Amino acid sequence: MTDAEILSVLRPDGTVDPSLDPGLPDPELLSLYRHMALLRAIDEKAVALQRSGRIGFFVPSTGQEACSIGAGHAVREGDWIFPAYRDHGVGLMRGYPLAALVGQILGNTADATRGRQMPNHWCDRSIHLVSVSSPVATQLPHAVGAAYAAKVRGERIAVLATFGDGGTSTGDFHAAMNFTGVFRLPVVFFCENNRYAISHRVEDQTATRTLAEKAPAYGLPGVRVDGNDVLAVRKVVGDAMGRARAGEGGTLIEALTYRLGPHSTSDDPTVYRSEEEVAAWRGKDPIRRFAAFLMGRGLLEDPAAEEAGAKEIVRRAVEAAEDAPPVPLSSMFEDVYAEIPWHLAEQRDSLLSGKG
Amino acid sequence: MPEVTLIKAVNDALATEMARDPSVCVLGEDVGREGGVFRATEGLFRRFGQERVIDTPLNEVGIVGMAIGMAMNGLRPVAEIEFSDFIYPAFDQIVSEMAKMRYRSAGQFTAAVVVRAPSGGGIKGGHYHSQSPEAYFIHTAGLVVVMPSTPSDAKGLLASAIRGEDPVIFLEPKALYRTVKEEVPQGEHLVPIGKGRIVRPGDDLTLITWGAMVPVAEKAAESATAEGASVEVIDPRTLWPLDIGMIEASVNRTGRAVILHEAPRTCGFGAEVAALIQERCFLHLKSPVGRVTGFDTPFPYALEKSYLPDPERTLRAVRAALEF
């Protein structure tokens, strides 16, 4: 497979290939840009919160905004999303409120999931944004099951499952791809190949030259897309979701991108990659690239002002949620089971009485 | 009421619940055309079709993971793991995903999957067809763990598990699949989760056991009667959450307790039951809480009969408690 087979829509000069342009209306184009800028602003704020000790941890997605925003835009009402922890953009683009996202990061009573998980582990039933877990790729077999349920009910929906290059090495990836092929299910596997699983280079993750070429072994099509090109991602994911909704089965998409920041706030990427490599990818920044296109179209005048605006929106969201009260102690014992069994009631009462 | 075997009762529960609720599905290896390696799903494929009785590829991660997604999206899946010894590849899906879905999403998503697995020894199956893994799952917050010992309980508990809102590990004592027979109510039949059963009343000692050890306990209790001791046998049926009230009331009355299980001894569920009894019944106890268990070895093939507790070994522990 050559680089020519990596689908790009945005040209380096800021124009688009008209034969591949997904043809989104202007307000939608602007919405993609604003969500990418918002995502970048969330990263900056969350990392600052972590550095100042106000939250414990964060997983940034800087550099990969085109992936999650482009993919998220291809999701329709009724579809399901099984995201990885770096893909808050997918939910955000689908309407997961910023206030909810910020609440989850803070883990106080502003968090709809009651501080149960560390940052980046969001969910929202109303948009079928499924709860994130930390073990990599465990959500992929769930996507299979959700797709199966939709299929037997005759619903014409698609299921989007997102994960990284490291995820393709897991047994869960194999199981989910194989089941999807065997049962011909509407699952779109969106793999963000950001070149590193923490420190491990993708070249050392697999002996295949691409990740997409694993798909035919499961009877699925595999395609590669420029993951720093939001229009290309939107087009490829949109096409795959469309085929899935039409009953034509699943797809594996490999989006080639780069994680500009650390794996998480606990990671030091200077240990395993060079400044030159990072600088080269910084030059391919997906937000700047898309901004150039929008400016060429006359849809955007002042990117700096837009980005400052995004930062202000995030600042206000954090300000509004940061002083929410902590989650009550008793909530620790709730939602373990549908009803609180005797042993948890005893443990709760013991803790609350100060005798435990 | 007809007399049926335990495996037939499992089959009856699945058929009855599938007929009652179209969202109930069965999935696993060989569960469809084959009807299951133990015939638990016999006839379901023909009756309910391949969409609801799903022959899956050979992958336990896929089976349990898929079942979780099905449950999140409105179905009531019953996943079969062919032998509980093969459940370990799916351990992460069970303990980190299925068991935690409700908690981590604060109730927005739930994974009310029933995972059925034939469990325990007694069929000359060696290490990979004989283990009793209940303690792993009891230790996991968010799981209900059930093990019936009679056909009637198997049917009623499986139906309750399928209708319930929590994920359930449903361990079936395969040694009893065809060796016990009793009358089982026809049609819909429920046995509540979390309620134990007094198998045999007694006054001098409480013998707590489950699964294939229940008939062993009954034989030991009979022998004890011949020696002049009255032994109460309790089968919790739901191992977790345990019917602690039934055990507490019994031990407070008898003053002696022995726990019998075929799983290995160290950190076996007997250890937890013993701790609960000493915490709750200390002033009533006349002897230390005894344990009769499998050994802390891999499950041996040739020496299976010596590994598994039998009535004689049980009786020795009962005598020791009575003579303390």
XYZ file of N, CA and C in Angstrom, chain A residues 74-267:
582
model
N -19.838 12.051 11.804
C -20.475 11.044 10.941
C -21.492 10.198 11.699
N -21.593 10.414 13.010
C -22.525 9.636 13.833
C -23.895 10.302 13.790
N -24.933 9.489 13.590
C -26.293 10.033 13.547
C -27.093 9.580 14.759
N -28.236 10.196 14.922
C -29.124 9.805 16.015
C -29.472 8.319 15.871
N -29.422 7.599 16.978
C -29.708 6.170 16.950
C -28.466 5.313 16.844
N -27.385 5.881 16.295
C -26.115 5.150 16.241
C -25.541 4.992 17.658
N -24.571 4.118 17.779
C -23.903 3.909 19.068
C -22.421 4.248 18.944
N -21.847 4.730 20.058
C -20.428 5.077 20.094
C -19.753 4.304 21.235
N -18.728 3.538 20.900
C -17.923 2.822 21.895
C -16.507 3.394 21.821
N -16.245 4.440 22.584
C -14.995 5.187 22.394
C -13.834 4.688 23.248
N -12.640 5.056 22.819
C -11.452 4.908 23.660
C -11.304 6.177 24.504
N -10.389 6.115 25.467
C -10.305 7.229 26.423
C -9.771 8.527 25.821
N -9.163 8.466 24.635
C -8.628 9.696 24.052
C -9.638 10.367 23.118
N -10.834 9.804 23.035
C -11.757 10.260 21.996
C -12.924 11.068 22.518
N -12.642 11.980 23.432
C -13.742 12.813 23.944
C -14.358 13.635 22.816
N -13.566 13.893 21.761
C -14.077 14.681 20.637
C -15.271 14.038 19.962
N -15.299 12.712 19.916
C -16.427 12.024 19.265
C -17.732 12.377 19.994
N -17.694 12.233 21.317
C -18.889 12.540 22.101
C -19.249 14.020 22.008
N -18.225 14.854 22.125
C -18.437 16.312 22.086
C -19.124 16.706 20.772
N -18.660 16.123 19.696
C -19.237 16.439 18.387
C -20.667 15.937 18.279
N -20.977 14.856 19.006
C -22.323 14.287 18.976
C -23.265 15.005 19.947
N -22.743 15.943 20.737
C -23.628 16.690 21.629
C -23.422 16.415 23.107
N -22.376 15.658 23.441
C -22.063 15.492 24.868
C -21.699 16.862 25.411
N -22.447 17.354 26.400
C -22.248 18.752 26.804
C -20.877 18.992 27.447
N -20.313 20.147 27.153
C -19.028 20.517 27.760
C -19.121 20.486 29.282
N -20.258 20.949 29.800
C -20.419 20.979 31.260
C -20.306 19.567 31.838
N -20.864 18.585 31.128
C -20.790 17.198 31.595
C -19.359 16.687 31.516
N -18.695 17.034 30.426
C -17.301 16.607 30.243
C -16.413 17.174 31.356
N -16.607 18.448 31.636
C -15.815 19.095 32.687
C -16.160 18.496 34.053
N -17.430 18.246 34.277
C -17.858 17.622 35.540
C -17.188 16.272 35.732
N -17.116 15.498 34.656
C -16.489 14.171 34.754
C -15.004 14.302 35.112
N -14.356 15.286 34.521
C -12.928 15.478 34.821
C -12.732 15.826 36.300
N -13.660 16.638 36.812
C -13.526 17.102 38.194
C -13.947 16.027 39.199
N -14.884 15.151 38.785
C -15.278 14.038 39.662
C -16.026 14.468 40.918
N -16.708 15.590 40.839
C -17.513 16.026 41.985
C -18.998 15.869 41.635
N -19.884 16.559 42.354
C -21.316 16.373 42.089
C -21.737 16.971 40.743
N -20.838 17.653 40.062
C -21.137 18.089 38.685
C -20.959 16.940 37.702
N -20.457 15.813 38.165
C -20.223 14.637 37.319
C -21.455 13.739 37.345
N -22.065 13.545 36.176
C -23.259 12.687 36.090
C -22.930 11.250 36.476
N -21.660 10.868 36.412
C -21.286 9.508 36.800
C -20.677 9.471 38.209
N -20.952 10.500 38.996
C -20.747 10.506 40.436
C -19.307 10.228 40.870
N -18.367 10.709 40.080
C -16.965 10.574 40.481
C -16.472 9.132 40.529
N -17.102 8.300 39.735
C -16.762 6.875 39.812
C -15.457 6.534 39.097
N -15.083 7.341 38.113
C -13.882 7.002 37.337
C -12.960 8.213 37.194
N -11.705 7.943 36.877
C -10.749 9.008 36.650
C -11.120 9.783 35.377
N -10.512 10.959 35.156
C -10.854 11.730 33.954
C -10.728 10.900 32.672
N -11.456 11.341 31.650
C -11.476 10.699 30.329
C -12.364 9.452 30.246
N -13.104 9.130 31.312
C -13.938 7.924 31.296
C -15.415 8.317 31.324
N -15.825 9.066 30.293
C -17.174 9.624 30.264
C -18.179 8.687 29.630
N -19.445 9.051 29.781
C -20.513 8.346 29.061
C -21.771 9.196 29.108
N -22.673 8.909 28.196
C -23.949 9.628 28.163
C -24.965 8.756 27.419
N -25.844 8.166 28.192
C -26.830 7.228 27.626
C -27.682 7.891 26.542
N -27.986 9.181 26.724
C -28.944 9.834 25.818
C -28.430 9.889 24.383
N -27.111 9.822 24.214
C -26.565 9.799 22.847
C -25.831 8.482 22.560
N -26.125 7.462 23.380
C -25.493 6.147 23.185
C -23.963 6.250 23.195
N -23.451 7.135 24.030
C -22.007 7.261 24.227
C -21.654 6.371 25.411
N -21.038 5.235 25.103
C -20.906 4.183 26.109
C -19.709 4.438 27.025
N -19.885 4.046 28.261
C -18.878 4.229 29.311
C -17.506 3.696 28.901
N -16.501 4.545 29.098
C -15.129 4.207 28.708
C -14.449 3.432 29.840
N -13.642 2.439 29.462
C -12.811 1.778 30.478
C -11.345 1.953 30.104
N -10.457 1.695 31.065
C -9.030 1.907 30.815
C -8.359 0.778 30.031
N -8.705 -0.490 30.304
C -8.068 -1.546 29.506
C -8.361 -1.324 28.017
N -7.344 -1.455 27.208
C -7.456 -1.067 25.793
C -8.269 -2.078 24.988
N -9.190 -1.565 24.206
C -9.963 -2.323 23.204
C -11.046 -3.227 23.774
N -11.272 -3.186 25.082
C -12.328 -4.044 25.651
C -13.709 -3.636 25.163
N -13.831 -2.404 24.657
C -15.141 -1.931 24.188
C -15.503 -2.508 22.820
N -14.522 -3.075 22.125
C -14.807 -3.531 20.757
C -15.803 -4.695 20.727
N -15.652 -5.724 21.569
C -16.686 -6.771 21.566
C -18.059 -6.252 22.003
N -18.091 -5.217 22.831
C -19.392 -4.645 23.217
C -20.080 -4.022 22.000
N -19.272 -3.375 21.167
C -19.818 -2.777 19.943
C -20.474 -3.856 19.086
N -19.847 -5.020 19.052
C -20.400 -6.158 18.305
C -21.784 -6.527 18.845
N -21.879 -6.622 20.166
C -23.150 -7.013 20.787
C -24.246 -5.985 20.564
N -23.881 -4.707 20.700
C -24.878 -3.652 20.484
C -25.352 -3.673 19.031
N -24.412 -3.915 18.114
C -24.773 -3.985 16.694
C -25.664 -5.196 16.430
N -25.356 -6.296 17.099
C -26.168 -7.511 16.921
C -27.607 -7.246 17.358
N -27.747 -6.610 18.523
C -29.092 -6.320 19.043
C -29.864 -5.439 18.061
N -29.194 -4.431 17.515
C -29.859 -3.540 16.551
C -30.250 -4.318 15.297
N -29.365 -5.195 14.872
C -29.619 -5.943 13.644
C -30.835 -6.870 13.800
N -30.918 -7.580 14.918
C -32.058 -8.512 15.068
C -33.384 -7.755 15.204
N -33.310 -6.514 15.656
C -34.545 -5.712 15.733
C -34.828 -4.999 14.407
N -33.934 -5.152 13.448
C -34.155 -4.542 12.135
C -33.909 -3.046 12.101
N -33.149 -2.537 13.088
C -32.856 -1.094 13.101
C -31.724 -0.802 12.117
N -31.858 0.262 11.378
C -30.807 0.614 10.404
C -29.878 1.646 11.028
N -29.088 1.178 11.951
C -28.130 2.063 12.631
C -26.721 1.517 12.446
N -25.750 2.361 12.784
C -24.355 1.921 12.743
C -23.737 2.092 14.126
N -22.688 1.339 14.372
C -21.975 1.410 15.640
C -20.535 1.824 15.344
N -20.103 2.880 16.010
C -18.732 3.368 15.835
C -17.903 2.959 17.054
N -16.821 2.238 16.799
C -15.918 1.859 17.887
C -14.552 2.470 17.592
N -14.007 3.212 18.560
C -12.718 3.867 18.319
C -11.654 3.310 19.256
N -10.429 3.290 18.776
C -9.310 2.726 19.531
C -8.008 3.166 18.857
N -6.898 2.785 19.450
C -5.609 3.206 18.907
C -4.842 2.074 18.257
N -3.641 2.384 17.789
C -2.830 1.360 17.124
C -2.489 0.216 18.079
N -2.243 0.533 19.347
C -1.941 -0.530 20.315
C -3.088 -1.512 20.453
N -4.285 -1.003 20.317
C -5.473 -1.849 20.464
C -5.543 -2.984 19.463
N -4.883 -2.817 18.308
C -4.963 -3.877 17.297
C -4.196 -5.127 17.714
N -3.383 -5.019 18.767
C -2.642 -6.201 19.228
C -3.443 -7.029 20.233
N -4.568 -6.523 20.677
C -5.296 -7.214 21.744
C -6.157 -8.356 21.207
N -6.444 -9.281 22.105
C -7.376 -10.354 21.776
C -8.770 -9.825 21.532
N -9.127 -8.757 22.224
C -10.472 -8.179 22.062
C -10.678 -7.659 20.637
N -9.618 -7.071 20.064
C -9.691 -6.592 18.673
C -9.958 -7.770 17.749
N -9.187 -8.830 17.938
C -9.353 -10.022 17.100
C -10.772 -10.580 17.232
N -11.226 -10.720 18.469
C -12.564 -11.290 18.688
C -13.632 -10.432 18.017
N -13.525 -9.117 18.209
C -14.567 -8.221 17.699
C -14.566 -8.169 16.172
N -13.383 -8.114 15.575
C -13.302 -8.086 14.109
C -13.862 -9.385 13.530
N -13.482 -10.498 14.149
C -13.928 -11.797 13.637
C -15.439 -11.960 13.766
N -15.982 -11.603 14.932
C -17.429 -11.725 15.138
C -18.176 -10.811 14.158
N -17.628 -9.615 13.939
C -18.291 -8.669 13.026
C -18.342 -9.234 11.610
N -17.235 -9.845 11.198
C -17.213 -10.461 9.883
C -18.182 -11.632 9.790
N -18.140 -12.510 10.787
C -18.971 -13.718 10.763
C -20.466 -13.365 10.768
N -20.849 -12.417 11.612
C -22.277 -12.080 11.728
C -22.686 -10.917 10.817
N -21.716 -10.417 10.041
C -21.978 -9.317 9.115
C -22.694 -8.158 9.811
N -21.993 -7.590 10.778
C -22.609 -6.586 11.650
C -22.193 -5.161 11.266
N -23.045 -4.195 11.589
C -22.779 -2.790 11.222
C -21.831 -2.079 12.182
N -20.615 -2.586 12.311
C -19.640 -1.966 13.210
C -18.534 -1.309 12.390
N -18.274 -0.046 12.676
C -17.160 0.660 12.035
C -16.034 0.762 13.063
N -14.929 0.102 12.763
C -13.769 0.099 13.647
C -12.862 1.249 13.215
N -12.807 2.275 14.030
C -12.029 3.463 13.684
C -10.745 3.479 14.515
N -9.659 3.101 13.883
C -8.369 2.986 14.569
C -7.545 4.239 14.330
N -7.277 4.974 15.391
C -6.418 6.150 15.280
C -4.978 5.702 15.481
N -4.287 5.573 14.376
C -2.881 5.183 14.448
C -2.064 6.447 14.709
N -1.846 6.702 16.012
C -1.080 7.915 16.370
C 0.400 7.590 16.578
N 0.782 6.391 16.139
C 2.168 5.940 16.048
C 2.769 5.439 17.354
N 2.092 5.669 18.485
C 2.648 5.215 19.753
C 1.572 4.644 20.664
N 1.876 3.490 21.270
C 1.073 2.983 22.377
C 1.926 3.242 23.620
N 1.611 4.326 24.327
C 2.542 4.945 25.278
C 3.888 5.122 24.567
N 4.884 4.254 24.839
C 6.210 4.469 24.238
C 6.447 3.558 23.031
N 5.545 2.611 22.811
C 5.835 1.550 21.845
C 5.451 1.988 20.433
N 6.439 2.004 19.538
C 6.199 2.474 18.173
C 5.327 1.495 17.398
N 4.528 2.028 16.508
C 3.618 1.158 15.757
C 4.406 0.153 14.920
N 5.601 0.515 14.486
C 6.430 -0.417 13.707
C 6.787 -1.658 14.534
N 6.780 -1.502 15.852
C 7.097 -2.628 16.731
C 5.835 -3.269 17.313
N 4.700 -2.728 16.912
C 3.426 -3.265 17.414
C 2.937 -4.401 16.513
N 3.336 -4.357 15.257
C 2.855 -5.336 14.286
C 3.908 -5.517 13.196
N 3.911 -6.703 12.592
C 4.837 -6.943 11.477
C 4.182 -6.600 10.145
N 2.894 -6.264 10.154
C 2.273 -5.843 8.897
C 2.658 -4.398 8.627
N 2.648 -4.029 7.338
C 3.078 -2.681 6.999
C 2.018 -1.652 7.363
N 0.762 -2.077 7.295
C -0.327 -1.177 7.684
C -1.215 -1.915 8.686
N -2.054 -1.147 9.355
C -3.044 -1.773 10.246
C -4.291 -2.149 9.451
N -4.587 -1.357 8.429
C -5.803 -1.602 7.631
C -5.778 -2.966 6.962
N -4.566 -3.455 6.643
C -4.509 -4.723 5.910
C -4.886 -5.925 6.773
N -5.092 -5.712 8.074
C -5.581 -6.804 8.917
C -7.048 -7.114 8.601
N -7.761 -6.141 8.050
C -9.211 -6.296 7.854
C -9.600 -7.470 6.949
N -8.932 -7.653 5.798
C -9.358 -8.747 4.913
C -9.300 -10.122 5.580
N -8.425 -10.282 6.566
C -8.352 -11.571 7.266
C -9.649 -11.870 8.009
N -10.456 -10.841 8.238
C -11.739 -11.019 8.930
C -12.918 -10.867 7.977
N -12.615 -10.759 6.695
C -13.698 -10.598 5.723
C -14.272 -9.197 5.703
N -13.487 -8.217 6.149
C -13.957 -6.823 6.174
C -13.063 -5.974 5.272
N -13.610 -4.897 4.716
C -12.748 -3.960 4.005
C -11.912 -3.146 4.998
N -10.679 -2.833 4.604
C -9.805 -1.989 5.413
C -9.375 -0.786 4.594
N -9.525 0.413 5.147
C -9.145 1.607 4.405
C -8.248 2.485 5.262
N -7.424 3.290 4.581
C -6.517 4.205 5.274
C -6.913 5.638 4.940
N -6.810 6.474 5.938
C -7.191 7.862 5.730
C -6.195 8.763 6.452
N -6.035 9.947 5.908
C -5.205 10.970 6.528
C -5.923 11.459 7.792
N -5.413 11.072 8.927
C -6.086 11.376 10.189
C -5.911 12.806 10.653
N -5.137 13.602 9.919
C -5.020 15.024 10.266
C -5.858 15.885 9.330
N -6.718 15.229 8.585
C -7.565 15.901 7.596
C -9.019 15.629 7.984
N -9.632 16.611 8.618
C -10.966 16.370 9.195
C -11.998 16.034 8.117
N -11.848 16.596 6.933
C -12.825 16.307 5.870
C -12.640 14.879 5.336
N -11.400 14.449 5.278
C -11.148 13.079 4.823
C -11.692 12.072 5.829
N -11.453 12.360 7.113
C -11.968 11.461 8.159
C -13.491 11.435 8.093
N -14.088 12.625 7.979
C -15.551 12.712 7.904
C -16.083 11.893 6.735
N -15.396 11.976 5.613
C -15.860 11.265 4.416
C -15.737 9.744 4.585
N -14.579 9.305 5.027
C -14.343 7.856 5.128
C -15.247 7.225 6.190
N -15.338 7.879 7.343
C -16.196 7.332 8.407
C -17.664 7.426 7.971
N -18.027 8.535 7.353
C -19.415 8.695 6.880
C -19.791 7.610 5.880
N -18.889 7.320 4.947
C -19.155 6.269 3.962
C -19.297 4.907 4.639
N -18.389 4.623 5.579
C -18.421 3.319 6.263
C -19.693 3.182 7.103
N -20.067 4.257 7.787
C -21.295 4.224 8.602
C -22.504 4.042 7.689
N -22.454 4.663 6.537
C -23.552 4.525 5.576
C -23.692 3.086 5.090
N -22.560 2.463 4.769
C -22.604 1.052 4.358
C -23.130 0.182 5.500
N -22.700 0.493 6.702
C -23.151 -0.288 7.867
C -24.668 -0.160 8.030
N -25.172 1.056 7.932
C -26.626 1.263 8.089
C -27.407 0.559 6.994
N -26.787 0.431 5.828
C -27.464 -0.208 4.696
C -27.364 -1.732 4.739
N -26.784 -2.255 5.814
C -26.711 -3.708 5.951
C -25.544 -4.341 5.220
N -24.553 -3.521 4.862
C -23.423 -4.053 4.097
C -22.228 -4.424 4.976
N -22.419 -4.422 6.287
C -21.381 -4.916 7.191
C -20.402 -3.864 7.660
N -19.364 -4.335 8.328
C -18.428 -3.451 9.014
C -17.224 -3.070 8.171
N -16.421 -2.158 8.724
C -15.218 -1.662 8.055
C -14.154 -1.395 9.116
N -12.908 -1.628 8.748
C -11.796 -1.157 9.579
C -11.181 0.063 8.907
N -11.107 1.155 9.654
C -10.487 2.382 9.142
C -9.212 2.648 9.933
N -8.126 2.833 9.232
C -6.877 3.236 9.885
C -6.644 4.710 9.573
N -6.717 5.537 10.599
C -6.480 6.970 10.419
C -5.061 7.289 10.867
N -4.250 7.809 9.948
C -2.848 8.086 10.270
C -2.716 9.468 10.865
N -2.290 9.500 12.120
C -2.211 10.765 12.830
C -1.023 10.724 13.782
N -0.970 11.654 14.696
C 0.166 11.722 15.608
C -0.274 12.375 16.914
N 0.127 11.764 18.011
C -0.158 12.343 19.319
C 0.937 13.344 19.625
N 0.603 14.635 19.572
C 1.626 15.665 19.786
C 2.043 15.763 21.247
N 1.123 15.430 22.147
C 1.424 15.534 23.575
C 1.835 14.190 24.144
N 1.864 14.108 25.475
C 2.186 12.835 26.130
C 1.007 11.876 26.053
N 1.265 10.596 26.334
C 0.165 9.623 26.430
C -0.851 10.091 27.462
N -0.351 10.516 28.597
C -1.198 11.075 29.652
C -0.342 12.052 30.428
N -0.943 12.700 31.404
C -0.171 13.648 32.214
C 0.896 12.940 33.042
N 0.874 11.607 33.076
C 1.902 10.855 33.811
C 3.059 10.422 32.916
N 3.011 10.807 31.646
C 3.975 10.284 30.670
C 4.992 11.368 30.277
